[in-house]
Short mmCIF file of C-alpha atoms in Angstrom, two decimals:
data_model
loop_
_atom_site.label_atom_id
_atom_site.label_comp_id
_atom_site.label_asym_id
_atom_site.label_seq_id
_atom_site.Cartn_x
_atom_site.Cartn_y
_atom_site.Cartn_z
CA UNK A 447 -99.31 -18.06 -3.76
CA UNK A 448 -95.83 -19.21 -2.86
CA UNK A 449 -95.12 -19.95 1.16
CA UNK A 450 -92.95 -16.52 1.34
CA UNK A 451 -95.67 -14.28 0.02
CA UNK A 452 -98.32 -15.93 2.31
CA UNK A 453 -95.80 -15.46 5.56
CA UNK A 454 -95.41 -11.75 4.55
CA UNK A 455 -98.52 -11.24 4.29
CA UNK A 456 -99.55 -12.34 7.28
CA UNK A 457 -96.76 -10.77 8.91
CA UNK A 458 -97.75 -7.43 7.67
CA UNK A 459 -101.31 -8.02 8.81
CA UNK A 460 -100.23 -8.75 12.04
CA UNK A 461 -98.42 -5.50 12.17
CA UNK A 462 -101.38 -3.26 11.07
CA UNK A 463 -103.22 -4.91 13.11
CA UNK A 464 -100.72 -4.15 16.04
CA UNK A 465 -100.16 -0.54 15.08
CA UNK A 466 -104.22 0.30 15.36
CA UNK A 467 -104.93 -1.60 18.22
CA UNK A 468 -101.88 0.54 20.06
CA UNK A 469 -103.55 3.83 18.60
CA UNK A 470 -107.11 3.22 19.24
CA UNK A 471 -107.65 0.40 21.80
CA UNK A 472 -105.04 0.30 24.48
CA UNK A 473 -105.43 4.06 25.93
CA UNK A 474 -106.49 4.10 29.84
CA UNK A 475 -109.50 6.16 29.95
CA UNK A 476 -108.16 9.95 31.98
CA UNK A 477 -109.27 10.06 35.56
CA UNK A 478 -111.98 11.96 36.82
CA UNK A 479 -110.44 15.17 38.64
CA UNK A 480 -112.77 15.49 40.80
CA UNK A 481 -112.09 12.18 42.80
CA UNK A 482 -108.52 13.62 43.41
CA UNK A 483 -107.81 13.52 47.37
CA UNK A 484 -106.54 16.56 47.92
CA UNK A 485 -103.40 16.50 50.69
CA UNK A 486 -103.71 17.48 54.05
CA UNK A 487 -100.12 18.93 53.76
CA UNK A 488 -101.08 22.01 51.99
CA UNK A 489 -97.63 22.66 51.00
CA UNK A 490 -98.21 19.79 48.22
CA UNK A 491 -101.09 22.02 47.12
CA UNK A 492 -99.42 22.80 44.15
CA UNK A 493 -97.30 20.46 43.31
CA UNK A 494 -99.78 17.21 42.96
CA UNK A 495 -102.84 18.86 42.44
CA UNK A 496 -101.67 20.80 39.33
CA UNK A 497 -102.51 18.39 36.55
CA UNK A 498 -105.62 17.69 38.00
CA UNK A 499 -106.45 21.37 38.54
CA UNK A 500 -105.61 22.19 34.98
CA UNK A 501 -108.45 19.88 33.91
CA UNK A 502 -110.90 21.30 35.90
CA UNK A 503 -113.46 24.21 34.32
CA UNK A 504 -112.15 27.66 34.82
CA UNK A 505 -115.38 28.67 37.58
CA UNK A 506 -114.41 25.52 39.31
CA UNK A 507 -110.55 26.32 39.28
CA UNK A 508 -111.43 29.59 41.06
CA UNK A 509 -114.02 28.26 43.89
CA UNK A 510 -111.20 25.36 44.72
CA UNK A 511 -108.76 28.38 45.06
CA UNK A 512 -111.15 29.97 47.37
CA UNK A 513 -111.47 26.47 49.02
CA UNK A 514 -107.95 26.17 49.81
CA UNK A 515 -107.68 29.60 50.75
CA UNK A 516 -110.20 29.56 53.28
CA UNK A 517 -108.92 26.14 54.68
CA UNK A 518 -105.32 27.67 55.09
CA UNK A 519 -107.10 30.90 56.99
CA UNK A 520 -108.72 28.08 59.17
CA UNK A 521 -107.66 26.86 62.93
CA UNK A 522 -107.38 23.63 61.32
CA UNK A 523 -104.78 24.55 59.45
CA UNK A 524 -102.94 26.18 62.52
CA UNK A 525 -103.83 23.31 64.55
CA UNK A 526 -102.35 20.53 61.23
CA UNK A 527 -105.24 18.95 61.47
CA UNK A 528 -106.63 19.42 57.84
CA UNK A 529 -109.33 17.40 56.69
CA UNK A 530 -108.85 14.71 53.83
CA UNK A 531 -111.38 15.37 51.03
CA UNK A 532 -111.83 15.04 47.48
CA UNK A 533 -112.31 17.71 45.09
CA UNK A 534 -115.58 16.97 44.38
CA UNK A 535 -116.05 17.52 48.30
CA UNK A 536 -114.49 20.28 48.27
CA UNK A 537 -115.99 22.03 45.60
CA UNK A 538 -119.57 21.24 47.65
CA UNK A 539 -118.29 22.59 50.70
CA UNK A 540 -117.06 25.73 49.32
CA UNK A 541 -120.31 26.13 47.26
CA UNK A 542 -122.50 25.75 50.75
CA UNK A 543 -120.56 28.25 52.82
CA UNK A 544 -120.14 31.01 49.85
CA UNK A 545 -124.68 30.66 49.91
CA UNK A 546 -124.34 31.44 53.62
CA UNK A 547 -121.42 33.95 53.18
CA UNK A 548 -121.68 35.97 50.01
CA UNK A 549 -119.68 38.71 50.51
CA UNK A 550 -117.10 36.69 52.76
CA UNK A 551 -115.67 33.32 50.62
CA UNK A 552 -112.50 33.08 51.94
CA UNK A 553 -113.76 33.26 55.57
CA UNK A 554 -111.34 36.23 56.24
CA UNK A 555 -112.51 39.06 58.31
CA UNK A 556 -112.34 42.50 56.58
CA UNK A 557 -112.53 45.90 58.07
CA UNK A 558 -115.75 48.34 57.02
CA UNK A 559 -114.73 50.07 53.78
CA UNK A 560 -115.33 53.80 54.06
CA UNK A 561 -113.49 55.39 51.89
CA UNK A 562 -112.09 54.73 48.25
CA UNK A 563 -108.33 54.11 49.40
CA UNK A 564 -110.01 51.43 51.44
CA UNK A 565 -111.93 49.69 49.22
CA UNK A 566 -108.29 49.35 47.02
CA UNK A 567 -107.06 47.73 50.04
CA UNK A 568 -110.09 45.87 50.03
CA UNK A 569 -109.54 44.55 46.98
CA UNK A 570 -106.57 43.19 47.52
CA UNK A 571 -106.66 41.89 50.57
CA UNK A 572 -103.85 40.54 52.36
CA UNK A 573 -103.17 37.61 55.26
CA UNK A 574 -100.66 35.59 57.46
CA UNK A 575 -100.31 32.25 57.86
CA UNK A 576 -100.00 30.92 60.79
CA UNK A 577 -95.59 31.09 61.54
CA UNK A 578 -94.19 28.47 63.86
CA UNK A 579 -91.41 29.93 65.84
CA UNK A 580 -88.78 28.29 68.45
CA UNK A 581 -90.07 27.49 72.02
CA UNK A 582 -88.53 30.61 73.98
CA UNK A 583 -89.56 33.68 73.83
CA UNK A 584 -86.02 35.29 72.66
CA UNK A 585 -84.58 36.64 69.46
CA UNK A 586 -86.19 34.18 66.28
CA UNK A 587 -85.01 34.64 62.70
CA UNK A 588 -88.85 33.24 61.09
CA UNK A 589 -89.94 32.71 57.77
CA UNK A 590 -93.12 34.72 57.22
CA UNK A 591 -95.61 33.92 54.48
CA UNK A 592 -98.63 35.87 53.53
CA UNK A 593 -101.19 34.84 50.88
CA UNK A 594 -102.17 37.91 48.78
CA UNK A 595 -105.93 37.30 47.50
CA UNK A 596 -106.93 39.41 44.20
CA UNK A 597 -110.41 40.59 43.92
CA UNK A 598 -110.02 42.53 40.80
CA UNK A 599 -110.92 41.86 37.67
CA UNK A 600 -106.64 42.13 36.15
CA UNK A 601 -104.50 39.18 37.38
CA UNK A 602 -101.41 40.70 39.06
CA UNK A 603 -97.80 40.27 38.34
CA UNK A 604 -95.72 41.29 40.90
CA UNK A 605 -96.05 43.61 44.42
CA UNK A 606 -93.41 45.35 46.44
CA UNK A 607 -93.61 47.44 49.34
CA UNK A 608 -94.53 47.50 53.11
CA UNK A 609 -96.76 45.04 54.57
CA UNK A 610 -98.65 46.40 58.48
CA UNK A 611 -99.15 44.15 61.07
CA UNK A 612 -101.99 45.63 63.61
CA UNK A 613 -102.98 43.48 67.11
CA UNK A 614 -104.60 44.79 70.54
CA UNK A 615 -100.88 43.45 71.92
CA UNK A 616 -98.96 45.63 69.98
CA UNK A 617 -98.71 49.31 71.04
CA UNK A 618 -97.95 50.21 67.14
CA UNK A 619 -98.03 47.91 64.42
CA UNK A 620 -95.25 46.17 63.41
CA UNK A 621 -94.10 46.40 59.59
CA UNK A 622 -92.79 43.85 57.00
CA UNK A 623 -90.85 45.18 54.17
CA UNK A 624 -91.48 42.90 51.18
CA UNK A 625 -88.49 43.22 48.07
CA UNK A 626 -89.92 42.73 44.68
CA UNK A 627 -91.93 39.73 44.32
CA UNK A 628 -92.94 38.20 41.03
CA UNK A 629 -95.59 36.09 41.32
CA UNK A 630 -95.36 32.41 38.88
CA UNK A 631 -97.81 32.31 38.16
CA UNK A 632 -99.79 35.26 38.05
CA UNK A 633 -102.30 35.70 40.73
CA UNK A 634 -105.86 35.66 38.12
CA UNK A 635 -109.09 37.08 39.62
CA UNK A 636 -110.44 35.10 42.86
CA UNK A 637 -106.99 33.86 43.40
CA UNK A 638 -104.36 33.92 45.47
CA UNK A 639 -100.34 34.17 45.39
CA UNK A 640 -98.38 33.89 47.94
CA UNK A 641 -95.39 36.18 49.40
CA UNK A 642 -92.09 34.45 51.95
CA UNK A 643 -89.85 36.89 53.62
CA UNK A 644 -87.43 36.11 56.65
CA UNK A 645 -87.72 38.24 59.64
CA UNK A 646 -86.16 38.96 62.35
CA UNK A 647 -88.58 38.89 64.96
CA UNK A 648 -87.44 40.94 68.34
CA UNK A 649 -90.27 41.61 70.19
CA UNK A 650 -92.47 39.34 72.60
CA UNK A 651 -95.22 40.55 71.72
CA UNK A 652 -95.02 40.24 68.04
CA UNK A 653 -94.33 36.78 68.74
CA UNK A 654 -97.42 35.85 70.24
CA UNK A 655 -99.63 38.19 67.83
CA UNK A 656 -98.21 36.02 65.09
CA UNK A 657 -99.02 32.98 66.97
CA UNK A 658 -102.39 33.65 67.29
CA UNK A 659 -103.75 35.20 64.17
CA UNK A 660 -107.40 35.67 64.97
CA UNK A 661 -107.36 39.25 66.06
CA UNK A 662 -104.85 40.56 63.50
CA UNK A 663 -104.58 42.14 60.72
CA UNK A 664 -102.39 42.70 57.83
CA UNK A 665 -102.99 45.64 55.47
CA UNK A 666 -100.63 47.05 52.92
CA UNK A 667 -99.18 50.49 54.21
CA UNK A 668 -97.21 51.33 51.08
CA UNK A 669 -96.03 49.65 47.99
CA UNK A 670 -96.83 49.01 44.17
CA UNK A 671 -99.00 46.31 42.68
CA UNK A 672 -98.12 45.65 39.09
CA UNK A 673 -101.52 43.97 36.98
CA UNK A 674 -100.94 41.86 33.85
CA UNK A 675 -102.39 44.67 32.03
CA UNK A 676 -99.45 47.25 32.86
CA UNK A 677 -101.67 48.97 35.22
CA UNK A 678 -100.20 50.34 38.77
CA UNK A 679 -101.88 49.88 41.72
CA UNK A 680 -100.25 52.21 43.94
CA UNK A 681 -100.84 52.05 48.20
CA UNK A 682 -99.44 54.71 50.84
CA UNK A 683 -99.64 55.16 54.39
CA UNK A 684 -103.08 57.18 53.72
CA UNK A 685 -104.53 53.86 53.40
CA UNK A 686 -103.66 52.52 56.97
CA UNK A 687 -107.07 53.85 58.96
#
């Protein structure tokens, strides 16, 4: 064999060899999800926990959404003081406290269901986050957000209507009208999606009920909840008790 053929030769074994080492040797092995830290700031819920919540079984998708839920209905997260866990933590914790609370996994209170136009409410259930507002007590232009939870079994795809603000401070409740919203994803069973308006908030008292969420509620008075399936889900002031 003359010097040429041997150097292509082994130049051509080199290169196979190369080519299957880069395609079955040199891949990291994926990280396991569940030691993702999930961040305090749980505005960068979605954001960096996405991939890693996209690898995660669909029953464990849905009791970290309850999870982070529950932890945004919490004082802690009124206070900024939310704890730094892992998913894997997380997942435990939210395991424990659904075995103690069964019918409650979110934490949220939830008014006695008598009637049928109730338990629709009930089903799709709404709250407010905790809004930080100026110092003084005057005229404040705030951004609202509520997180509408979806206990049906139909993911939904879009809401608009009133949202009712009751509180022992307010003589009447106070209303939020809330222009078509399309939610991006869609809010799937056991999840939540949440809704941003700006309001002009005028009186004192309002203020300080939004301030302090823990004896207020937020029902919707009147509007239209549109399910994957094409199905309306249609609320009016009947509903309000």
């Amino acid at each position: 064999m003359g010097v040429h053929q041997y150097l292509n030769k082994a130049l051509w074994s080199a290169i196979m060899i190369a080519m299957l080492t880069a395609a079955s040797g040199c891949s990291s092995p994926q990280a396991d999800p569940n030691k993702q830290t999930i961040p305090t700031d749980s505005d960068q819920w979605q954001e960096q926990l996405k991939p890693t919540f996209e690898q995660l079984s669909k029953s464990d998708q849905q009791l970290l959404s309850r999870y982070m839920l529950r932890m945004k209905l919490s004082e802690a997260y009124e206070s900024g003081a939310m704890p730094r866990t892992t998913i894997e933590q997380a997942l435990i914790q939210q395991r424990e406290y659904e075995r103690l609370h069964p019918n409650n996994p979110t934490g949220k209170k939830s008014p006695i269901v008598t009637s049928q136009a109730a338990a629709t409410a009930q089903t799709y259930p709404v709250a407010l986050l905790p809004v930080k507002t100026s110092d003084s007590d005057s005229l404040n232009q705030v951004k609202m957000q509520f997180m509408l939870s979806n206990h049906g079994n139909v993911a939904i795809q879009s809401f608009k209507g009133t949202l009712t603000m009751q509180d022992a401070k307010l003589a009447q409740g106070k209303n939020f009208n809330i222009p078509l919203t399309q939610f991006e994803p869609l809010v799937e069973p056991e999840q939540s999606g949440k809704i941003i308006i700006e309001s002009s908030i005028e009186d004192i008292n309002v203020m300080r009920a939004i301030r302090n969420t823990k004896d207020m509620t937020i029902e919707i008075s009147k509007g239209t909840l549109v399910l994957a399936d094409g199905q309306e889900i249609v609320f009016d002031q009947s509903m309000v008790k």
